[in-house]
Amino acid sequence: MKAITEKTRISRSPKRGDYSEEMIYSILDEGLFCHVAYVENGQPMMIPTGYGRVGDKLYIHGSMGSHFMRAIADGRPVVLTVSLIDGLVLARSAFHHSVNYRSVVAFASGTVVTDDDERWEALRIITEHVVPGRWDDVRWPSASEMKKTMVISFPLDEASAKLRTVGVLDDEEDLNLPAWAGILPLRLMPGEPQPDPQLAEGTAMPGYVSGYKRGSR
Amino acid sequence: MKAITEKTRISRSPKRGDYSEEMIYSILDEGLFCHVAYVENGQPMMIPTGYGRVGDKLYIHGSMGSHFMRAIADGRPVVLTVSLIDGLVLARSAFHHSVNYRSVVAFASGTVVTDDDERWEALRIITEHVVPGRWDDVRWPSASEMKKTMVISFPLDEASAKLRTVGVLDDEEDLNLPAWAGILPLRLMPGEPQPDPQLAEGTAMPGYVSGYKRGSR
C-alpha cells in the first residue's frame, strides 16, 4: 500500500481511489505509454512516451538530444499518468454519462541512470513492456546506440490509482425513460500484423505478435 | 494552419510535426479523452478528462466542486494532450523499435463559460463527441445539474500535431537478420454492449451503440 500524501489523495469521488501496489502496478503494466508533465519557466509542458516498470521503479528512455529528456534530467518534479479506457457508460440522463477507466498518477523526480548494467536492463524492460518476448529476438543496442540513449528512472513512492468499474448509475426517477442504457466496453485491440516489405521470405511471425494482447482480461 | 510558436515548435524529429488544422482537429475528434496538466505552487499536476471540440474551441466539463476545475478556472496556463496509438513498430534492432501514433499538444488558458446557451451547447458537444447521436436520446440536464457543472473553454490557437505513420526503419546492415519485423496495428475497439440490468424490456439498442467506432479509418 502506498502512503497517501497531500498530492496523491483522491479528493473528487474518493471511493474511486486505490492506493494498493497491486492495482497501481497492474494498471502501469497494462498501459502502453504514459504522459509526463513538467514545468519549464512556470509553463506546464507534457509529452507522451513509452515506459517500463520493475518493482517500484518506472523507466523511460529517449534521445540524449531530446529537449524533454534534458529538461527533466535535472530532477525537477514531474507527474506521470497512465490512463486506460475500459468502456463508455451510457446513462438515461446526459448528466450521469461517464467512462469506465483505470488510471495512475505518480509524482516523482527523475534520476538519470548512469550505471551501464542498469541502463541495459532498463532498455530490456521497456522493450519487454511493449512486446513481451521481443528482447531475445532482436539485435541488441550497439555501443553507439547506447551512447545516444538517455534512461531516466522514477521511484513509484508517491502514486495512486483511480478507477470507475461499475455500471450505469441513473437517478431512480429516470429508470423508466425509454433511452437505452448500458456499458459499451472498449479495448485496445491488435489488427492484422503487417510484415515489413523487406522481410526475408519464410521468416515466421512470432506468437507474441500473432497472439498479442494487453492486460489479463 | 496554426502559427508555430516557441512552445509548439517540434524540435525532436521535426518531420513528424504537423501544424495544419485539418490534422490537429482530426486527431482531437478521434480521441476520447485528453490529459490536462497545470501548475500548482510550482508542482506539475495532471488529470485525464473527456472533452469536445467545435471550431477552434475545446470544452471540458466537471463538477463545480472539483479541485482540478477550480484550479484551472483562474485562467492559468495549461497544456492539453490527446494521444492515439496506431501501432507497434517492431524493427530487427531494439534501437529502431517505435510506435506509430498521432498526438496533439495544445497550450492554452481556460475560460469558465458563463453564458447559459454556450454551457448547454458545450455539454451537447462533449456528449456527442463521445457517442455521436446520443444527445437527442437522453434526458437533458436539469437546472440543478447545470448548477453543479462547470464548463471551461480553451482556444486552440497554440497547438501542434506530431505523428509517426511509416513502416519499419531498420539500418541497412540489419535487414538480413532473422528477426520478424513489421507493424502490429492497434486500435481502440468496442466489445459486446452490456445493457443495464434495469433496462425496460424491449428497449432497442441504438445503431450508434451497436455500430460504434472511433475515427474514420
Short mmCIF file of C-alpha atoms in Angstrom, two decimals:
data_model
loop_
_atom_site.label_atom_id
_atom_site.label_comp_id
_atom_site.label_asym_id
_atom_site.label_seq_id
_atom_site.Cartn_x
_atom_site.Cartn_y
_atom_site.Cartn_z
CA MET A 1 0.00 0.00 0.00
CA LYS A 2 1.38 3.41 -0.97
CA ALA A 3 1.36 6.16 1.62
CA ILE A 4 -1.33 8.74 0.86
CA THR A 5 0.14 12.22 0.51
CA GLU A 6 -1.38 15.63 0.01
CA LYS A 7 -0.76 15.29 -3.71
CA THR A 8 -2.00 11.72 -4.20
CA ARG A 9 -5.09 11.90 -2.01
CA ILE A 10 -8.15 11.49 -4.28
CA SER A 11 -10.40 14.40 -3.32
CA ARG A 12 -13.05 14.03 -6.05
CA SER A 13 -15.01 10.73 -5.77
CA PRO A 14 -12.62 9.35 -3.12
CA LYS A 15 -14.31 5.93 -3.29
CA ARG A 16 -12.71 5.52 -6.69
CA GLY A 17 -9.22 5.83 -5.22
CA ASP A 18 -6.95 2.81 -4.78
CA TYR A 19 -3.55 3.06 -3.18
CA SER A 20 -2.61 -0.62 -3.35
CA GLU A 21 0.58 -1.54 -5.16
CA GLU A 22 -1.28 -4.43 -6.77
CA MET A 23 -3.75 -2.12 -8.50
CA ILE A 24 -1.23 0.62 -9.30
CA TYR A 25 1.24 -1.83 -10.83
CA SER A 26 -1.39 -3.76 -12.79
CA ILE A 27 -2.54 -0.52 -14.47
CA LEU A 28 1.05 0.53 -15.19
CA ASP A 29 1.79 -2.91 -16.63
CA GLU A 30 -1.23 -2.87 -18.93
CA GLY A 31 -0.70 0.67 -20.24
CA LEU A 32 1.46 1.18 -23.30
CA PHE A 33 2.56 4.74 -22.80
CA CYS A 34 2.43 7.41 -20.13
CA HIS A 35 2.02 11.16 -20.22
CA VAL A 36 4.77 13.06 -18.43
CA ALA A 37 4.26 16.67 -17.38
CA TYR A 38 6.84 19.05 -16.01
CA VAL A 39 7.30 22.76 -15.54
CA GLU A 40 9.58 24.97 -17.59
CA ASN A 41 9.79 28.63 -16.64
CA GLY A 42 6.40 28.39 -14.96
CA GLN A 43 4.80 26.83 -18.04
CA PRO A 44 3.39 23.28 -17.87
CA MET A 45 4.76 21.00 -20.60
CA MET A 46 3.66 17.48 -21.48
CA ILE A 47 4.96 14.56 -23.54
CA PRO A 48 3.51 11.10 -24.20
CA THR A 49 6.20 8.43 -24.07
CA GLY A 50 6.76 4.70 -23.64
CA TYR A 51 7.97 3.23 -20.37
CA GLY A 52 8.64 0.08 -18.43
CA ARG A 53 8.29 -0.86 -14.76
CA VAL A 54 10.24 -3.12 -12.48
CA GLY A 55 9.42 -3.24 -8.77
CA ASP A 56 8.76 0.27 -7.59
CA LYS A 57 10.72 1.90 -10.40
CA LEU A 58 9.46 3.26 -13.68
CA TYR A 59 11.88 3.80 -16.57
CA ILE A 60 11.60 5.98 -19.62
CA HIS A 61 14.17 6.44 -22.35
CA GLY A 62 14.82 8.94 -25.08
CA SER A 63 17.43 10.58 -27.17
CA MET A 64 20.32 12.33 -25.45
CA GLY A 65 19.39 15.29 -27.67
CA SER A 66 15.74 15.39 -26.62
CA HIS A 67 14.71 18.71 -25.13
CA PHE A 68 12.22 16.90 -22.89
CA MET A 69 14.73 14.36 -21.55
CA ARG A 70 17.33 17.04 -20.92
CA ALA A 71 14.79 19.19 -19.09
CA ILE A 72 13.66 16.53 -16.63
CA ALA A 73 17.17 15.10 -16.26
CA ASP A 74 17.80 17.75 -13.62
CA GLY A 75 15.48 16.03 -11.16
CA ARG A 76 12.70 18.62 -11.20
CA PRO A 77 9.28 17.36 -10.05
CA VAL A 78 7.24 15.63 -12.72
CA VAL A 79 3.86 13.96 -12.79
CA LEU A 80 3.33 10.77 -14.79
CA THR A 81 -0.11 9.48 -15.75
CA VAL A 82 -1.23 6.22 -17.33
CA SER A 83 -4.91 6.03 -18.34
CA LEU A 84 -6.84 3.03 -19.60
CA ILE A 85 -10.34 3.40 -21.04
CA ASP A 86 -12.44 0.32 -20.32
CA GLY A 87 -15.84 1.43 -21.50
CA LEU A 88 -18.42 4.13 -22.08
CA VAL A 89 -21.20 4.45 -19.55
CA LEU A 90 -24.43 5.40 -21.33
CA ALA A 91 -26.97 6.55 -18.79
CA ARG A 92 -30.56 7.59 -19.41
CA SER A 93 -29.64 11.14 -18.38
CA ALA A 94 -26.90 13.20 -20.00
CA PHE A 95 -25.66 14.09 -16.52
CA HIS A 96 -24.87 10.51 -15.49
CA HIS A 97 -22.95 9.61 -18.60
CA SER A 98 -19.49 8.52 -17.61
CA VAL A 99 -16.49 6.46 -18.58
CA ASN A 100 -15.14 3.32 -17.01
CA TYR A 101 -11.41 3.80 -16.68
CA ARG A 102 -8.38 2.88 -14.65
CA SER A 103 -5.67 5.49 -14.21
CA VAL A 104 -2.49 6.00 -12.23
CA VAL A 105 -0.95 9.32 -11.32
CA ALA A 106 2.60 9.28 -9.94
CA PHE A 107 4.57 12.22 -8.61
CA ALA A 108 8.34 11.84 -8.76
CA SER A 109 11.68 13.33 -9.64
CA GLY A 110 13.73 11.59 -12.29
CA THR A 111 17.26 10.30 -11.93
CA VAL A 112 19.44 9.81 -15.00
CA VAL A 113 20.65 6.22 -14.90
CA THR A 114 24.41 6.07 -15.41
CA ASP A 115 25.24 2.50 -14.45
CA ASP A 116 25.71 0.54 -17.68
CA ASP A 117 24.09 -2.64 -16.39
CA GLU A 118 21.01 -0.77 -15.17
CA ARG A 119 20.78 1.18 -18.43
CA TRP A 120 20.83 -2.07 -20.38
CA GLU A 121 18.30 -3.68 -18.07
CA ALA A 122 16.02 -0.63 -18.36
CA LEU A 123 16.02 -0.85 -22.16
CA ARG A 124 15.24 -4.56 -21.92
CA ILE A 125 12.36 -3.82 -19.53
CA ILE A 126 10.93 -1.06 -21.74
CA THR A 127 11.10 -3.34 -24.82
CA GLU A 128 9.52 -6.26 -22.97
CA HIS A 129 6.85 -3.96 -21.55
CA VAL A 130 5.63 -3.10 -25.05
CA VAL A 131 6.06 -6.55 -26.63
CA PRO A 132 6.70 -9.29 -24.07
CA GLY A 133 9.12 -11.83 -25.53
CA ARG A 134 10.67 -9.43 -28.00
CA TRP A 135 14.08 -8.68 -26.46
CA ASP A 136 15.68 -12.07 -27.12
CA ASP A 137 14.77 -11.94 -30.81
CA VAL A 138 16.28 -8.60 -31.77
CA ARG A 139 19.68 -7.11 -32.41
CA TRP A 140 20.69 -5.57 -29.10
CA PRO A 141 21.86 -1.96 -28.79
CA SER A 142 25.34 -1.18 -30.04
CA ALA A 143 27.79 0.93 -28.03
CA SER A 144 27.00 3.87 -30.28
CA GLU A 145 23.23 3.43 -29.84
CA MET A 146 23.67 3.19 -26.06
CA LYS A 147 25.63 6.42 -26.18
CA LYS A 148 22.75 8.21 -27.92
CA THR A 149 20.19 6.96 -25.39
CA MET A 150 19.28 8.54 -22.09
CA VAL A 151 17.50 6.45 -19.45
CA ILE A 152 15.67 8.11 -16.57
CA SER A 153 14.24 6.26 -13.57
CA PHE A 154 11.40 7.37 -11.30
CA PRO A 155 10.56 5.93 -7.89
CA LEU A 156 6.91 4.93 -7.57
CA ASP A 157 6.61 6.02 -3.94
CA GLU A 158 4.02 8.71 -4.44
CA ALA A 159 1.40 7.19 -6.68
CA SER A 160 -2.30 6.49 -6.61
CA ALA A 161 -4.82 4.77 -8.83
CA LYS A 162 -8.33 5.96 -9.63
CA LEU A 163 -10.90 3.81 -11.32
CA ARG A 164 -14.54 3.56 -12.23
CA THR A 165 -15.66 -0.02 -12.83
CA VAL A 166 -19.38 -0.08 -12.05
CA GLY A 167 -22.48 0.01 -14.24
CA VAL A 168 -24.94 2.77 -15.06
CA LEU A 169 -25.89 4.93 -12.08
CA ASP A 170 -29.07 6.69 -13.12
CA ASP A 171 -31.41 8.52 -10.77
CA GLU A 172 -34.34 6.42 -9.59
CA GLU A 173 -36.88 8.65 -11.32
CA ASP A 174 -35.14 8.24 -14.70
CA LEU A 175 -35.23 4.44 -14.78
CA ASN A 176 -38.43 4.30 -16.79
CA LEU A 177 -37.23 6.63 -19.54
CA PRO A 178 -37.20 4.97 -22.96
CA ALA A 179 -33.45 5.63 -23.62
CA TRP A 180 -31.19 2.61 -24.00
CA ALA A 181 -28.68 2.45 -21.15
CA GLY A 182 -25.65 0.28 -20.56
CA ILE A 183 -21.91 -0.09 -20.89
CA LEU A 184 -20.07 -0.15 -24.19
CA PRO A 185 -16.74 -1.86 -23.41
CA LEU A 186 -13.68 -0.50 -25.18
CA ARG A 187 -10.30 -2.08 -25.50
CA LEU A 188 -7.07 -1.50 -27.40
CA MET A 189 -7.05 -4.43 -29.83
CA PRO A 190 -4.45 -5.61 -32.33
CA GLY A 191 -5.27 -5.68 -36.03
CA GLU A 192 -3.68 -7.80 -38.74
CA PRO A 193 0.14 -7.66 -38.41
CA GLN A 194 1.80 -6.02 -41.43
CA PRO A 195 5.14 -7.70 -42.17
CA ASP A 196 7.92 -5.40 -43.32
CA PRO A 197 8.08 -5.50 -47.16
CA GLN A 198 11.81 -6.31 -46.91
CA LEU A 199 11.27 -9.25 -44.59
CA ALA A 200 13.26 -12.28 -45.72
CA GLU A 201 10.90 -14.87 -47.20
CA GLY A 202 9.93 -17.60 -44.79
CA THR A 203 10.51 -15.52 -41.63
CA ALA A 204 7.93 -16.84 -39.17
CA MET A 205 5.67 -14.47 -37.26
CA PRO A 206 6.34 -14.93 -33.53
CA GLY A 207 3.47 -15.95 -31.26
CA TYR A 208 3.93 -12.76 -29.24
CA VAL A 209 2.89 -10.85 -32.40
CA SER A 210 0.08 -13.09 -33.68
CA GLY A 211 -1.33 -13.51 -30.15
CA TYR A 212 -0.64 -10.00 -28.87
CA LYS A 213 -2.89 -8.56 -26.20
CA ARG A 214 -2.68 -6.03 -23.37
CA GLY A 215 -3.79 -6.85 -19.87
CA SER A 216 -5.08 -10.08 -18.42
CA ARG A 217 -8.79 -9.56 -19.02
CA MET B 1 -2.52 26.29 -40.43
CA LYS B 2 -1.65 27.13 -36.82
CA ALA B 3 1.13 29.63 -36.20
CA ILE B 4 4.26 27.89 -34.91
CA THR B 5 5.34 29.28 -31.56
CA GLU B 6 8.33 28.66 -29.34
CA LYS B 7 6.24 26.19 -27.34
CA THR B 8 4.61 24.32 -30.23
CA ARG B 9 7.65 24.02 -32.50
CA ILE B 10 8.54 20.30 -32.77
CA SER B 11 12.27 20.18 -32.00
CA ARG B 12 12.71 16.39 -31.84
CA SER B 13 12.05 14.67 -35.23
CA PRO B 14 10.61 17.88 -36.73
CA LYS B 15 9.49 15.98 -39.86
CA ARG B 16 6.82 14.38 -37.70
CA GLY B 17 5.27 17.74 -36.89
CA ASP B 18 2.03 18.89 -38.49
CA TYR B 19 0.54 22.29 -37.82
CA SER B 20 -2.48 22.01 -40.10
CA GLU B 21 -5.90 22.48 -38.57
CA GLU B 22 -7.13 19.51 -40.59
CA MET B 23 -4.70 17.12 -38.89
CA ILE B 24 -4.95 18.69 -35.43
CA TYR B 25 -8.75 18.62 -35.46
CA SER B 26 -8.99 15.09 -36.87
CA ILE B 27 -6.83 13.79 -34.00
CA LEU B 28 -8.83 15.74 -31.43
CA ASP B 29 -12.08 14.43 -32.92
CA GLU B 30 -10.94 10.81 -32.83
CA GLY B 31 -9.55 10.90 -29.27
CA LEU B 32 -11.88 10.10 -26.38
CA PHE B 33 -10.13 11.90 -23.57
CA CYS B 34 -7.32 14.37 -23.09
CA HIS B 35 -4.70 14.82 -20.41
CA VAL B 36 -4.62 18.28 -18.89
CA ALA B 37 -1.57 19.48 -16.96
CA TYR B 38 -1.24 22.63 -14.92
CA VAL B 39 0.99 24.04 -12.22
CA GLU B 40 0.07 24.41 -8.58
CA ASN B 41 2.64 26.01 -6.28
CA GLY B 42 5.39 25.05 -8.70
CA GLN B 43 4.25 21.44 -8.82
CA PRO B 44 3.02 19.94 -12.11
CA MET B 45 -0.41 18.29 -11.79
CA MET B 46 -2.27 16.22 -14.37
CA ILE B 47 -5.79 14.91 -14.94
CA PRO B 48 -7.29 12.78 -17.72
CA THR B 49 -10.73 14.03 -18.72
CA GLY B 50 -13.27 13.94 -21.52
CA TYR B 51 -13.75 16.84 -23.90
CA GLY B 52 -15.43 18.06 -27.04
CA ARG B 53 -14.37 20.36 -29.85
CA VAL B 54 -16.20 22.83 -32.01
CA GLY B 55 -14.28 25.05 -34.42
CA ASP B 56 -11.13 26.23 -32.71
CA LYS B 57 -12.51 25.74 -29.20
CA LEU B 58 -12.11 22.77 -26.90
CA TYR B 59 -14.52 22.27 -24.00
CA ILE B 60 -14.13 20.27 -20.83
CA HIS B 61 -16.61 19.98 -18.01
CA GLY B 62 -16.53 18.85 -14.43
CA SER B 63 -18.04 19.29 -11.03
CA MET B 64 -18.19 22.77 -9.52
CA GLY B 65 -16.55 21.14 -6.51
CA SER B 66 -13.65 19.61 -8.41
CA HIS B 67 -10.27 20.77 -7.16
CA PHE B 68 -8.89 20.47 -10.68
CA MET B 69 -11.65 22.53 -12.32
CA ARG B 70 -11.42 25.21 -9.64
CA ALA B 71 -7.65 25.40 -10.03
CA ILE B 72 -7.62 25.96 -13.78
CA ALA B 73 -10.72 28.18 -13.67
CA ASP B 74 -8.42 31.10 -12.87
CA GLY B 75 -7.01 31.10 -16.41
CA ARG B 76 -3.55 29.85 -15.53
CA PRO B 77 -1.60 28.29 -18.43
CA VAL B 78 -2.39 24.63 -19.08
CA VAL B 79 -1.24 22.08 -21.61
CA LEU B 80 -3.69 19.60 -23.12
CA THR B 81 -2.60 16.44 -24.90
CA VAL B 82 -4.54 13.88 -26.92
CA SER B 83 -2.61 10.75 -27.96
CA LEU B 84 -3.72 7.97 -30.28
CA ILE B 85 -1.72 4.75 -30.59
CA ASP B 86 -2.00 3.32 -34.11
CA GLY B 87 0.51 0.51 -33.97
CA LEU B 88 3.71 -1.00 -32.65
CA VAL B 89 6.76 -0.82 -34.88
CA LEU B 90 8.82 -3.99 -34.46
CA ALA B 91 12.24 -3.48 -36.00
CA ARG B 92 15.04 -6.03 -36.29
CA SER B 93 17.07 -3.92 -33.84
CA ALA B 94 15.94 -2.97 -30.34
CA PHE B 95 17.04 0.59 -31.09
CA HIS B 96 14.65 1.11 -34.01
CA HIS B 97 11.58 -0.16 -32.23
CA SER B 98 8.96 2.55 -32.21
CA VAL B 99 5.28 3.30 -32.06
CA ASN B 100 3.01 4.69 -34.72
CA TYR B 101 0.97 7.39 -33.07
CA ARG B 102 -0.86 10.65 -33.66
CA SER B 103 -0.83 13.23 -30.90
CA VAL B 104 -1.84 16.83 -30.33
CA VAL B 105 -0.39 19.17 -27.75
CA ALA B 106 -2.24 22.44 -27.14
CA PHE B 107 -1.19 25.29 -24.88
CA ALA B 108 -3.98 27.49 -23.62
CA SER B 109 -5.62 29.26 -20.73
CA GLY B 110 -9.11 28.22 -19.80
CA THR B 111 -12.15 30.47 -19.55
CA VAL B 112 -15.10 29.48 -17.41
CA VAL B 113 -18.15 29.57 -19.65
CA THR B 114 -20.94 31.57 -18.02
CA ASP B 115 -23.38 32.07 -20.88
CA ASP B 116 -26.21 29.56 -20.41
CA ASP B 117 -26.64 28.83 -24.11
CA GLU B 118 -22.93 28.18 -24.58
CA ARG B 119 -22.82 25.99 -21.45
CA TRP B 120 -25.69 23.91 -22.80
CA GLU B 121 -24.12 23.69 -26.24
CA ALA B 122 -20.77 22.65 -24.71
CA LEU B 123 -22.40 19.78 -22.82
CA ARG B 124 -24.14 18.69 -26.01
CA ILE B 125 -20.83 18.80 -27.87
CA ILE B 126 -18.99 16.80 -25.20
CA THR B 127 -21.75 14.16 -25.16
CA GLU B 128 -21.83 13.94 -28.95
CA HIS B 129 -18.03 13.77 -29.05
CA VAL B 130 -18.05 10.57 -27.00
CA VAL B 131 -21.14 8.96 -28.55
CA PRO B 132 -22.31 10.70 -31.73
CA GLY B 133 -26.10 10.63 -31.87
CA ARG B 134 -26.60 10.28 -28.13
CA TRP B 135 -27.76 13.73 -27.08
CA ASP B 136 -31.24 13.56 -28.62
CA ASP B 137 -32.00 10.26 -26.88
CA VAL B 138 -31.26 11.20 -23.28
CA ARG B 139 -32.83 13.18 -20.50
CA TRP B 140 -31.23 16.62 -20.74
CA PRO B 141 -29.60 18.33 -17.76
CA SER B 142 -31.91 19.78 -15.14
CA ALA B 143 -31.41 23.25 -13.70
CA SER B 144 -29.90 21.69 -10.61
CA GLU B 145 -27.50 19.53 -12.66
CA MET B 146 -26.45 22.56 -14.70
CA LYS B 147 -25.76 24.39 -11.47
CA LYS B 148 -23.38 21.64 -10.32
CA THR B 149 -21.49 21.63 -13.62
CA MET B 150 -18.58 23.85 -14.59
CA VAL B 151 -17.68 24.24 -18.26
CA ILE B 152 -14.29 25.57 -19.30
CA SER B 153 -13.33 26.50 -22.87
CA PHE B 154 -9.85 26.62 -24.36
CA PRO B 155 -8.88 28.34 -27.60
CA LEU B 156 -6.95 26.04 -29.95
CA ASP B 157 -4.64 28.77 -31.23
CA GLU B 158 -1.39 27.33 -29.96
CA ALA B 159 -1.50 23.67 -30.93
CA SER B 160 0.54 21.22 -32.94
CA ALA B 161 0.27 17.62 -34.01
CA LYS B 162 3.04 15.06 -34.07
CA LEU B 163 2.72 11.72 -35.76
CA ARG B 164 4.64 8.68 -36.90
CA THR B 165 2.88 6.79 -39.67
CA VAL B 166 5.62 4.99 -41.59
CA GLY B 167 6.87 1.42 -41.56
CA VAL B 168 9.95 -0.19 -40.02
CA LEU B 169 13.12 1.87 -40.40
CA ASP B 170 15.96 -0.56 -39.77
CA ASP B 171 19.59 0.08 -40.58
CA GLU B 172 20.66 -1.33 -43.96
CA GLU B 173 23.08 -3.79 -42.34
CA ASP B 174 20.35 -5.28 -40.13
CA LEU B 175 17.96 -6.16 -42.97
CA ASN B 176 19.21 -9.74 -43.23
CA LEU B 177 18.82 -10.54 -39.55
CA PRO B 178 16.40 -13.41 -38.91
CA ALA B 179 14.08 -11.38 -36.61
CA TRP B 180 10.49 -10.85 -37.75
CA ALA B 181 9.84 -7.17 -38.43
CA GLY B 182 6.68 -5.26 -39.17
CA ILE B 183 3.83 -3.21 -37.81
CA LEU B 184 1.27 -4.50 -35.34
CA PRO B 185 -1.73 -2.16 -35.74
CA LEU B 186 -3.59 -1.27 -32.56
CA ARG B 187 -6.97 0.34 -32.24
CA LEU B 188 -9.49 1.09 -29.53
CA MET B 189 -12.32 -1.30 -30.38
CA PRO B 190 -15.78 -1.77 -28.89
CA GLY B 191 -16.74 -5.04 -27.27
CA GLU B 192 -20.21 -6.50 -26.78
CA PRO B 193 -22.52 -3.80 -25.35
CA GLN B 194 -23.77 -4.65 -21.84
CA PRO B 195 -27.35 -3.43 -21.39
CA ASP B 196 -28.18 -2.06 -17.95
CA PRO B 197 -29.88 -4.83 -15.91
CA GLN B 198 -32.76 -2.44 -15.17
CA LEU B 199 -33.36 -1.66 -18.82
CA ALA B 200 -37.06 -1.85 -19.70
CA GLU B 201 -37.73 -4.97 -21.75
CA GLY B 202 -37.86 -4.34 -25.47
CA THR B 203 -35.68 -1.20 -25.39
CA ALA B 204 -33.83 -1.30 -28.71
CA MET B 205 -30.07 -0.83 -28.85
CA PRO B 206 -29.37 2.28 -30.95
CA GLY B 207 -27.21 1.94 -34.06
CA TYR B 208 -24.70 4.38 -32.59
CA VAL B 209 -24.03 1.77 -29.87
CA SER B 210 -24.07 -1.43 -31.95
CA GLY B 211 -22.02 0.21 -34.73
CA TYR B 212 -19.75 2.33 -32.54
CA LYS B 213 -16.30 3.19 -33.79
CA ARG B 214 -13.74 5.94 -33.36
CA GLY B 215 -12.15 7.69 -36.29
CA SER B 216 -12.75 7.25 -39.98
CA ARG B 217 -10.19 4.54 -40.68
#
